[in-house]
Amino acid sequence: MEKRTDKNSYTLLFAVGMVAVVGSVLAFSASSLKDKIAENKRIETQQNILYALGVNENDGSSAVFVSKNKVATFFDQYVTKQLVLQGDQVVEDDQAYLIDVKAEKERSKSPDYSRKLPLFVGEKDGKTLYVAPIRGKGLWDAIWGFVALDENMVVQGAYFDHKGETPGLGANIKERYFMDDFIGEHLLDANGAFKGIQVAKGNADPKNIDKMDNQVDAIAGATITGDGVTAMIKADLSLYTSFFKALK
Amino acid sequence: MALLSKKDTKLITDPLADNNPITIQVLGICSALAITAQLKASIVMAISVIFVLGIGNVVISLIRNIMPSKIRIIVQLTVVAALVILVDLVLKAYAYELSKELSVFVGLIITNCIIMGRFEAFALGNGPWRSFLDGIGNALGYGLILILVGFFRELLGSGTLLGFRVLGDPIEKTGLYALGYENNGFMLLSPMALIVVGLIIWIQRSRNTSLIEDN
């Protein structure tokens, strides 16, 4: 005898019912948690910018952000100005850190759109630093970061993050030993043209003493993620060159 | 009265050794190779699988009598995927830092063959409580091997454990490195994980000869 659950009509009904139940459970939880998640992301962006500025609670060799309850105060204290660069225009906008870099990158593919470039001006230990967001592709998914520069486009701090790089390999771009290597590296070559910083294998300078070589040491086993970091620095930071030239 | 009967205890202890999902059934190898370059990642993955397999087994066991057998694989997949997304959402809202650690594992949990394997082999034919124990037991057995492999790969590949430099500093040449020791970069690559798993299987079978099949 055929079992009740083997009937085609039952199977179809079960499938429809299951989709409805699972779908509404997920949709309900997604929409009820949406605000909390967005708030967490906003705080994280502020933490990232502060980290690049050198405002963090680093402990030994691990990277630690300022704690959540101090973020707002520190952000107001250290970030003095938020700018948006669009074409030749520079406007001040205290919501600039909320600009979606990914969406701006997408939009700028159309030739008549000039991309909004956020830039955060900060004061740390008497120095004026400029923090720019960057975004690119790693091996599996998006990678992004915030780089703090001085007026000569010398890196003063860097924070990188990723969506899904391999743990222990590409994911190590957010480890301090990798990020700290960028500090002091020049983005411009000796003639003042934009060159970027290459994440280089076979780097002759593993202790990173030569800061003028436009190179940092790569991570073993993370070639494609490293190339992604090289590419996003080149593509996104070069857009700020004219702003820095105009500073002088 | 004992908390668990003898038969129930076996559900937990068997997968830890003589019926280990990785070394005996050779399931869940994909994630065992992919994420064991670091001990911390192994531990996080082990905990995630314990959670998903424990709850998933109970859910499948509860709906096992009303589930049409023709689409049972799809139903099982939906249950795992929904559980994983739910966990991910809750973590993103209430434990954002932890969710960032977990990000990449979410996809890997769904593809873990142990989960589907236990749904098929156990939860479909047993009650919720026994399925729960079976899920926890198998996830623990999986986690045990993962942590073992992660321990050796991180120690020999990077010279660290949970990020701490236990063997000295390779660039400053302190500790073991002063004697000319070098990290073995091979350990960071997936094939070495397979070899480490192979060595564990070898040791286990030579200690317990009843596990060796006759030809």
Coordinates of C-alpha atoms in Angstrom, one line a residue:
Chain A
M1 CA 0.0 0.0 0.0
E2 CA 1.2 3.4 -0.8
K3 CA 2.0 5.6 2.2
R4 CA 0.2 8.9 2.6
T5 CA 3.4 10.8 2.5
D6 CA 4.5 9.3 -0.8
K7 CA 1.6 10.9 -2.8
N8 CA 2.6 13.6 -5.3
S9 CA 0.0 16.0 -4.0
Y10 CA 1.2 15.6 -0.4
T11 CA 4.8 16.1 -1.5
L12 CA 3.9 19.3 -3.3
L13 CA 1.9 20.6 -0.4
F14 CA 4.7 19.8 2.0
A15 CA 7.2 21.6 -0.1
V16 CA 5.0 24.7 -0.4
G17 CA 4.3 24.6 3.3
M18 CA 7.9 24.2 4.2
V19 CA 9.0 27.1 2.0
A20 CA 6.3 29.3 3.5
V21 CA 7.3 28.5 7.1
V22 CA 11.0 28.7 6.6
G23 CA 10.7 31.8 4.5
S24 CA 8.5 33.7 7.0
V25 CA 10.7 32.7 9.9
L26 CA 13.8 34.0 8.2
A27 CA 12.1 37.1 6.8
F28 CA 10.7 37.9 10.2
S29 CA 14.0 37.6 12.0
A30 CA 15.9 39.5 9.3
S31 CA 13.6 42.5 9.4
S32 CA 13.3 42.5 13.2
L33 CA 17.1 42.4 13.5
K34 CA 17.8 44.8 10.7
D35 CA 18.2 48.0 12.7
K36 CA 20.5 46.4 15.2
I37 CA 22.7 45.0 12.4
A38 CA 22.9 48.4 10.6
E39 CA 23.8 50.1 13.9
N40 CA 26.6 47.5 14.4
K41 CA 27.9 48.2 10.9
R42 CA 27.9 52.0 11.5
I43 CA 29.8 51.6 14.7
E44 CA 32.3 49.3 13.0
T45 CA 33.0 51.9 10.2
Q46 CA 33.8 54.5 12.9
Q47 CA 36.0 52.0 14.7
N48 CA 37.8 51.2 11.4
I49 CA 38.4 54.9 10.7
L50 CA 39.7 55.5 14.2
Y51 CA 41.9 52.4 13.9
A52 CA 43.5 53.7 10.8
L53 CA 44.1 57.0 12.6
G54 CA 46.0 55.1 15.3
V55 CA 43.2 55.4 17.8
N56 CA 42.9 51.8 19.1
E57 CA 43.4 49.6 22.0
N58 CA 46.0 47.3 20.4
D59 CA 47.2 44.7 22.8
G60 CA 50.5 42.9 22.0
S61 CA 50.3 41.6 18.5
S62 CA 46.6 41.7 18.1
A63 CA 44.5 44.5 16.6
V64 CA 41.8 45.8 19.0
F65 CA 39.3 48.5 18.2
V66 CA 38.3 51.2 20.7
S67 CA 35.3 49.8 22.7
K68 CA 31.8 50.4 21.5
N69 CA 30.8 52.8 24.2
K70 CA 33.8 55.1 23.5
V71 CA 33.5 55.2 19.7
A72 CA 31.1 58.1 19.4
T73 CA 33.2 60.4 21.7
F74 CA 36.5 59.5 20.1
F75 CA 35.1 59.9 16.6
D76 CA 34.0 63.4 17.4
Q77 CA 37.3 64.1 19.2
Y78 CA 39.7 62.8 16.6
V79 CA 37.9 63.2 13.3
T80 CA 37.9 66.9 12.8
K81 CA 36.4 67.1 9.3
Q82 CA 34.6 64.8 6.9
L83 CA 35.0 65.7 3.2
V84 CA 33.4 64.4 0.1
L85 CA 35.4 64.8 -3.1
Q86 CA 33.3 64.8 -6.3
G87 CA 35.0 65.8 -9.5
D88 CA 36.9 69.0 -8.7
Q89 CA 34.5 69.8 -5.8
V90 CA 35.3 69.3 -2.2
V91 CA 32.4 69.6 0.2
E92 CA 32.2 69.1 4.0
D93 CA 29.6 66.5 5.1
D94 CA 29.5 65.1 8.6
Q95 CA 27.7 62.0 7.3
A96 CA 30.4 61.2 4.8
Y97 CA 31.4 58.0 6.7
L98 CA 28.0 56.6 5.8
I99 CA 28.7 56.8 2.0
D100 CA 28.5 53.3 0.6
V101 CA 31.8 52.8 -1.2
K102 CA 30.6 49.7 -3.0
A103 CA 27.6 51.5 -4.5
E104 CA 29.7 54.5 -5.5
K105 CA 32.1 52.2 -7.2
E106 CA 29.3 50.5 -9.1
R107 CA 27.8 53.8 -10.1
S108 CA 31.1 55.3 -11.3
K109 CA 31.1 52.6 -14.1
S110 CA 28.8 54.8 -16.0
P111 CA 30.9 57.5 -17.8
D112 CA 28.7 60.5 -16.7
Y113 CA 28.8 59.8 -13.0
S114 CA 31.6 61.2 -11.0
R115 CA 32.2 59.1 -7.9
K116 CA 31.8 60.5 -4.4
L117 CA 35.0 60.0 -2.6
P118 CA 34.8 60.3 1.2
L119 CA 37.9 61.5 3.0
F120 CA 38.2 61.9 6.8
V121 CA 40.5 64.5 8.2
G122 CA 41.8 63.6 11.7
E123 CA 44.2 65.0 14.2
K124 CA 46.4 62.6 16.1
D125 CA 49.4 63.6 18.2
G126 CA 49.5 67.0 16.5
K127 CA 49.6 65.6 13.0
T128 CA 46.9 66.0 10.4
L129 CA 46.0 62.7 8.8
Y130 CA 43.7 61.9 5.9
V131 CA 41.8 58.6 6.0
A132 CA 40.4 57.2 2.8
P133 CA 38.3 54.1 2.4
I134 CA 39.2 51.5 -0.3
R135 CA 37.5 48.5 -1.6
G136 CA 38.4 45.6 -3.9
K137 CA 38.2 41.9 -4.6
G138 CA 40.1 39.1 -2.8
L139 CA 40.1 35.5 -3.6
W140 CA 36.5 34.6 -2.6
D141 CA 34.7 37.8 -1.9
A142 CA 35.1 41.5 -1.2
I143 CA 38.0 43.0 0.7
W144 CA 38.1 46.6 1.9
G145 CA 40.0 48.9 4.2
F146 CA 40.8 52.3 5.5
V147 CA 44.2 53.9 4.9
A148 CA 45.5 57.0 6.8
L149 CA 47.8 59.2 4.9
D150 CA 49.8 62.4 5.7
E151 CA 49.9 65.3 3.3
N152 CA 52.7 63.6 1.3
M153 CA 50.7 60.5 0.7
V154 CA 52.8 58.5 3.1
V155 CA 50.8 55.8 4.9
Q156 CA 50.4 56.5 8.6
G157 CA 48.0 53.7 9.5
A158 CA 46.0 51.0 7.7
Y159 CA 43.1 48.7 8.5
F160 CA 42.1 45.9 6.2
D161 CA 39.1 43.6 6.4
H162 CA 37.5 40.9 4.2
K163 CA 34.2 39.2 3.8
G164 CA 35.3 35.6 3.3
E165 CA 39.0 35.1 2.7
T166 CA 40.5 31.7 3.8
P167 CA 41.1 31.6 7.5
G168 CA 44.8 31.4 8.3
L169 CA 45.8 32.5 4.8
G170 CA 44.1 35.4 3.0
A171 CA 42.1 36.3 6.2
N172 CA 45.5 37.3 7.7
I173 CA 45.3 40.7 5.9
K174 CA 43.5 41.9 9.0
E175 CA 46.4 40.8 11.3
R176 CA 48.7 43.5 12.6
Y177 CA 51.9 42.0 11.2
F178 CA 50.5 42.6 7.8
M179 CA 48.7 45.9 8.3
D180 CA 51.5 47.5 10.3
D181 CA 54.0 46.8 7.4
F182 CA 52.2 49.5 5.5
I183 CA 53.0 52.3 8.0
G184 CA 55.6 54.6 6.6
E185 CA 55.4 53.3 3.1
H186 CA 55.2 55.9 0.3
L187 CA 52.4 55.8 -2.2
L188 CA 54.2 58.2 -4.6
D189 CA 57.5 57.3 -6.4
A190 CA 60.6 59.5 -6.2
N191 CA 59.2 61.8 -9.0
G192 CA 55.9 62.4 -7.1
A193 CA 53.8 60.3 -9.4
F194 CA 51.3 57.8 -7.9
K195 CA 52.8 54.3 -7.7
G196 CA 50.8 52.5 -5.0
I197 CA 52.1 49.8 -2.7
Q198 CA 52.7 46.3 -4.0
V199 CA 52.1 43.3 -1.8
A200 CA 55.2 41.5 -3.1
K201 CA 56.3 37.9 -3.0
G202 CA 60.1 37.4 -3.1
N203 CA 60.5 40.7 -1.4
A204 CA 64.1 41.3 -0.6
D205 CA 63.1 43.4 2.4
P206 CA 61.1 41.1 4.7
K207 CA 61.8 43.2 7.8
N208 CA 60.4 46.2 5.9
I209 CA 63.2 48.6 6.6
D210 CA 63.2 50.2 3.2
K211 CA 60.0 52.4 3.2
M212 CA 60.7 53.9 -0.2
D213 CA 60.4 50.7 -2.2
N214 CA 56.6 50.8 -2.6
Q215 CA 56.5 47.2 -1.4
V216 CA 55.4 45.2 1.6
D217 CA 56.0 41.5 2.3
A218 CA 53.3 39.2 1.1
I219 CA 51.6 36.5 3.1
A220 CA 52.5 32.9 2.2
G221 CA 49.6 31.1 0.7
A222 CA 47.6 34.2 0.1
T223 CA 48.8 35.4 -3.3
I224 CA 45.4 36.3 -4.8
T225 CA 44.2 38.1 -1.7
G226 CA 47.6 40.0 -1.6
D227 CA 47.2 41.0 -5.3
G228 CA 43.7 42.2 -4.4
V229 CA 45.1 44.5 -1.7
T230 CA 47.7 45.8 -4.2
A231 CA 45.0 46.4 -6.8
M232 CA 42.5 48.2 -4.5
I233 CA 45.3 50.5 -3.1
K234 CA 46.2 51.4 -6.7
A235 CA 42.7 51.8 -8.0
D236 CA 41.1 53.6 -5.1
L237 CA 43.9 55.7 -3.5
S238 CA 45.1 57.0 -6.9
L239 CA 41.8 58.9 -7.1
Y240 CA 42.9 61.1 -4.2
T241 CA 46.2 62.1 -5.8
S242 CA 44.9 65.5 -7.1
F243 CA 43.5 66.4 -3.7
F244 CA 46.8 65.9 -2.1
K245 CA 48.6 67.7 -4.9
A246 CA 46.3 70.7 -4.3
L247 CA 47.1 70.7 -0.6
K248 CA 50.6 72.0 -1.3
Chain B
M1 CA 19.8 7.3 38.4
A2 CA 22.3 8.1 35.7
L3 CA 21.5 11.1 33.5
L4 CA 22.1 9.0 30.4
S5 CA 21.4 5.3 29.9
K6 CA 24.3 3.1 28.7
K7 CA 23.0 3.1 25.2
D8 CA 22.6 6.9 25.1
T9 CA 26.1 7.4 26.4
K10 CA 27.4 5.3 23.6
L11 CA 25.8 7.7 21.1
I12 CA 28.1 10.4 22.4
T13 CA 31.3 8.4 23.0
D14 CA 31.3 6.2 19.9
P15 CA 31.8 9.0 17.4
L16 CA 34.7 10.3 19.5
A17 CA 36.8 7.3 18.8
D18 CA 35.8 4.0 17.1
N19 CA 33.1 5.5 14.9
N20 CA 34.6 8.9 14.3
P21 CA 33.0 10.7 11.4
I22 CA 36.3 11.9 10.0
T23 CA 38.7 9.1 10.6
I24 CA 36.4 6.1 10.2
Q25 CA 33.5 7.3 8.0
V26 CA 35.7 9.8 6.2
L27 CA 33.0 12.4 6.1
G28 CA 33.4 16.2 6.5
I29 CA 36.9 16.1 5.0
C30 CA 36.3 19.2 2.9
S31 CA 36.0 21.6 5.8
A32 CA 38.6 19.7 7.8
L33 CA 41.1 20.5 5.0
A34 CA 39.9 24.0 4.3
I35 CA 39.9 25.7 7.7
T36 CA 42.5 23.9 9.9
A37 CA 45.4 26.1 9.1
Q38 CA 44.8 27.8 12.5
L39 CA 43.7 26.4 15.8
K40 CA 41.3 29.2 16.5
A41 CA 39.4 28.6 13.3
S42 CA 39.2 24.9 14.0
I43 CA 37.7 25.6 17.4
V44 CA 35.1 28.1 16.1
M45 CA 34.1 25.7 13.4
A46 CA 33.8 22.8 15.9
I47 CA 31.4 24.9 18.1
S48 CA 29.3 26.0 15.1
V49 CA 28.9 22.4 13.9
I50 CA 28.0 21.2 17.4
F51 CA 25.2 23.8 17.5
V52 CA 23.9 23.2 14.0
L53 CA 24.1 19.4 14.1
G54 CA 22.5 19.2 17.6
I55 CA 19.5 21.3 16.7
G56 CA 19.2 20.1 13.1
N57 CA 19.1 16.4 14.2
V58 CA 16.2 17.3 16.6
V59 CA 14.3 19.2 13.9
I60 CA 14.6 16.4 11.3
S61 CA 13.7 13.8 13.9
L62 CA 10.6 15.7 14.8
I63 CA 9.3 16.0 11.3
R64 CA 10.6 12.6 10.1
N65 CA 7.1 11.0 10.0
I66 CA 5.4 13.8 8.1
M67 CA 8.3 14.3 5.6
P68 CA 7.7 13.0 2.1
S69 CA 10.6 10.7 1.3
K70 CA 10.9 11.9 -2.3
I71 CA 12.1 15.3 -1.3
R72 CA 13.7 14.5 2.0
I73 CA 17.2 15.6 0.9
I74 CA 15.9 19.0 -0.1
V75 CA 14.0 19.3 3.2
Q76 CA 17.1 18.5 5.1
L77 CA 19.1 21.0 3.2
T78 CA 16.5 23.7 3.8
V79 CA 16.6 22.9 7.5
V80 CA 20.4 23.3 7.7
A81 CA 20.5 26.4 5.6
A82 CA 17.7 28.1 7.6
L83 CA 19.4 27.2 10.9
V84 CA 22.7 28.6 9.7
I85 CA 21.2 31.8 8.4
L86 CA 19.2 32.3 11.7
V87 CA 22.4 31.8 13.7
D88 CA 24.2 34.2 11.5
L89 CA 21.5 36.9 11.8
V90 CA 21.4 36.6 15.6
L91 CA 25.2 36.8 15.9
K92 CA 25.3 39.8 13.6
A93 CA 22.8 41.6 15.9
Y94 CA 24.0 40.6 19.3
A95 CA 27.6 39.4 18.9
Y96 CA 28.9 41.3 15.9
E97 CA 32.6 40.6 16.5
L98 CA 32.0 36.8 16.8
S99 CA 29.9 36.9 13.6
K100 CA 32.9 38.4 11.8
E101 CA 35.0 35.6 12.9
L102 CA 32.4 33.1 11.7
S103 CA 31.6 34.7 8.4
V104 CA 33.3 32.2 6.2
F105 CA 32.3 29.2 8.1
V106 CA 28.6 29.8 7.5
G107 CA 28.8 28.5 4.0
L108 CA 31.0 25.7 4.9
I109 CA 28.6 24.4 7.6
I110 CA 25.9 23.9 5.0
T111 CA 28.3 21.9 2.8
N112 CA 29.4 19.7 5.7
C113 CA 28.6 16.1 4.7
I114 CA 28.5 15.0 8.3
I115 CA 25.4 17.0 8.9
M116 CA 23.5 15.5 6.0
G117 CA 25.0 12.2 6.8
R118 CA 23.6 12.2 10.4
F119 CA 20.2 13.4 9.2
E120 CA 20.0 10.5 6.7
A121 CA 21.5 7.8 8.9
F122 CA 20.2 8.6 12.3
A123 CA 17.6 11.4 12.7
L124 CA 15.2 9.9 10.1
G125 CA 14.9 6.7 12.2
N126 CA 15.2 7.8 15.8
G127 CA 13.4 10.0 18.3
P128 CA 14.4 13.6 19.1
W129 CA 16.4 13.0 22.3
R130 CA 18.5 10.2 20.8
S131 CA 19.0 12.2 17.7
F132 CA 20.2 15.2 19.8
L133 CA 22.8 13.0 21.5
D134 CA 23.9 11.5 18.2
G135 CA 24.3 15.0 16.7
I136 CA 26.3 16.3 19.7
G137 CA 28.4 13.1 19.7
N138 CA 29.3 13.3 16.0
A139 CA 29.9 17.0 16.1
L140 CA 32.3 16.4 19.0
G141 CA 34.1 13.7 17.2
Y142 CA 34.4 15.9 14.2
G143 CA 35.6 18.8 16.4
L144 CA 38.2 16.7 18.1
I145 CA 39.9 15.8 14.8
L146 CA 39.6 19.3 13.6
I147 CA 41.3 20.7 16.7
L148 CA 44.0 18.0 16.5
V149 CA 44.8 18.8 12.9
G150 CA 44.6 22.6 13.5
F151 CA 47.0 22.2 16.4
F152 CA 49.7 20.5 14.3
R153 CA 49.2 22.7 11.3
E154 CA 49.4 26.0 13.1
L155 CA 52.3 24.8 15.3
L156 CA 54.4 23.4 12.5
G157 CA 53.3 25.8 9.8
S158 CA 53.3 29.2 11.6
G159 CA 55.1 28.4 14.8
T160 CA 52.1 29.8 16.8
L161 CA 49.2 28.4 18.8
L162 CA 46.0 30.5 18.9
G163 CA 48.2 33.3 17.6
F164 CA 50.8 33.2 20.3
R165 CA 54.4 32.7 19.2
V166 CA 55.2 29.6 21.2
L167 CA 58.4 28.7 19.3
G168 CA 60.0 32.1 19.3
D169 CA 60.1 34.9 16.7
P170 CA 61.1 33.7 13.2
I171 CA 62.3 37.1 12.0
E172 CA 64.2 38.1 15.1
K173 CA 65.6 34.5 15.4
T174 CA 64.7 33.8 19.0
G175 CA 63.7 30.6 20.7
L176 CA 63.8 27.5 18.5
Y177 CA 64.6 29.7 15.5
A178 CA 67.9 30.6 17.0
L179 CA 68.9 26.9 16.5
G180 CA 68.2 27.1 12.8
Y181 CA 64.6 25.8 13.0
E182 CA 62.3 26.9 10.2
N183 CA 58.5 27.0 9.8
N184 CA 57.2 24.4 7.3
G185 CA 55.1 26.5 4.9
F186 CA 53.7 23.3 3.4
M187 CA 51.7 22.8 6.6
L188 CA 49.6 25.8 5.7
L189 CA 48.4 24.3 2.4
S190 CA 45.4 21.9 2.3
P191 CA 47.2 18.8 1.1
M192 CA 49.1 18.6 4.3
A193 CA 45.8 18.6 6.2
L194 CA 44.9 15.4 4.3
I195 CA 48.3 13.9 5.2
V196 CA 47.8 14.8 8.9
V197 CA 44.3 13.2 8.8
G198 CA 45.9 10.2 7.2
L199 CA 48.4 9.9 10.0
I200 CA 45.7 10.1 12.6
I201 CA 43.8 7.3 10.8
W202 CA 47.0 5.2 10.6
I203 CA 47.7 5.7 14.4
Q204 CA 44.0 4.9 15.2
R205 CA 43.9 1.7 13.2
S206 CA 47.2 0.4 14.3
R207 CA 46.1 0.8 17.9
N208 CA 42.7 -0.8 17.3
T209 CA 43.1 -3.6 14.7
S210 CA 39.4 -4.4 14.7
L211 CA 38.9 -1.3 12.6
I212 CA 40.9 -2.7 9.7
E213 CA 38.7 -4.3 7.1
D214 CA 39.6 -7.8 5.7
N215 CA 40.2 -8.0 2.0

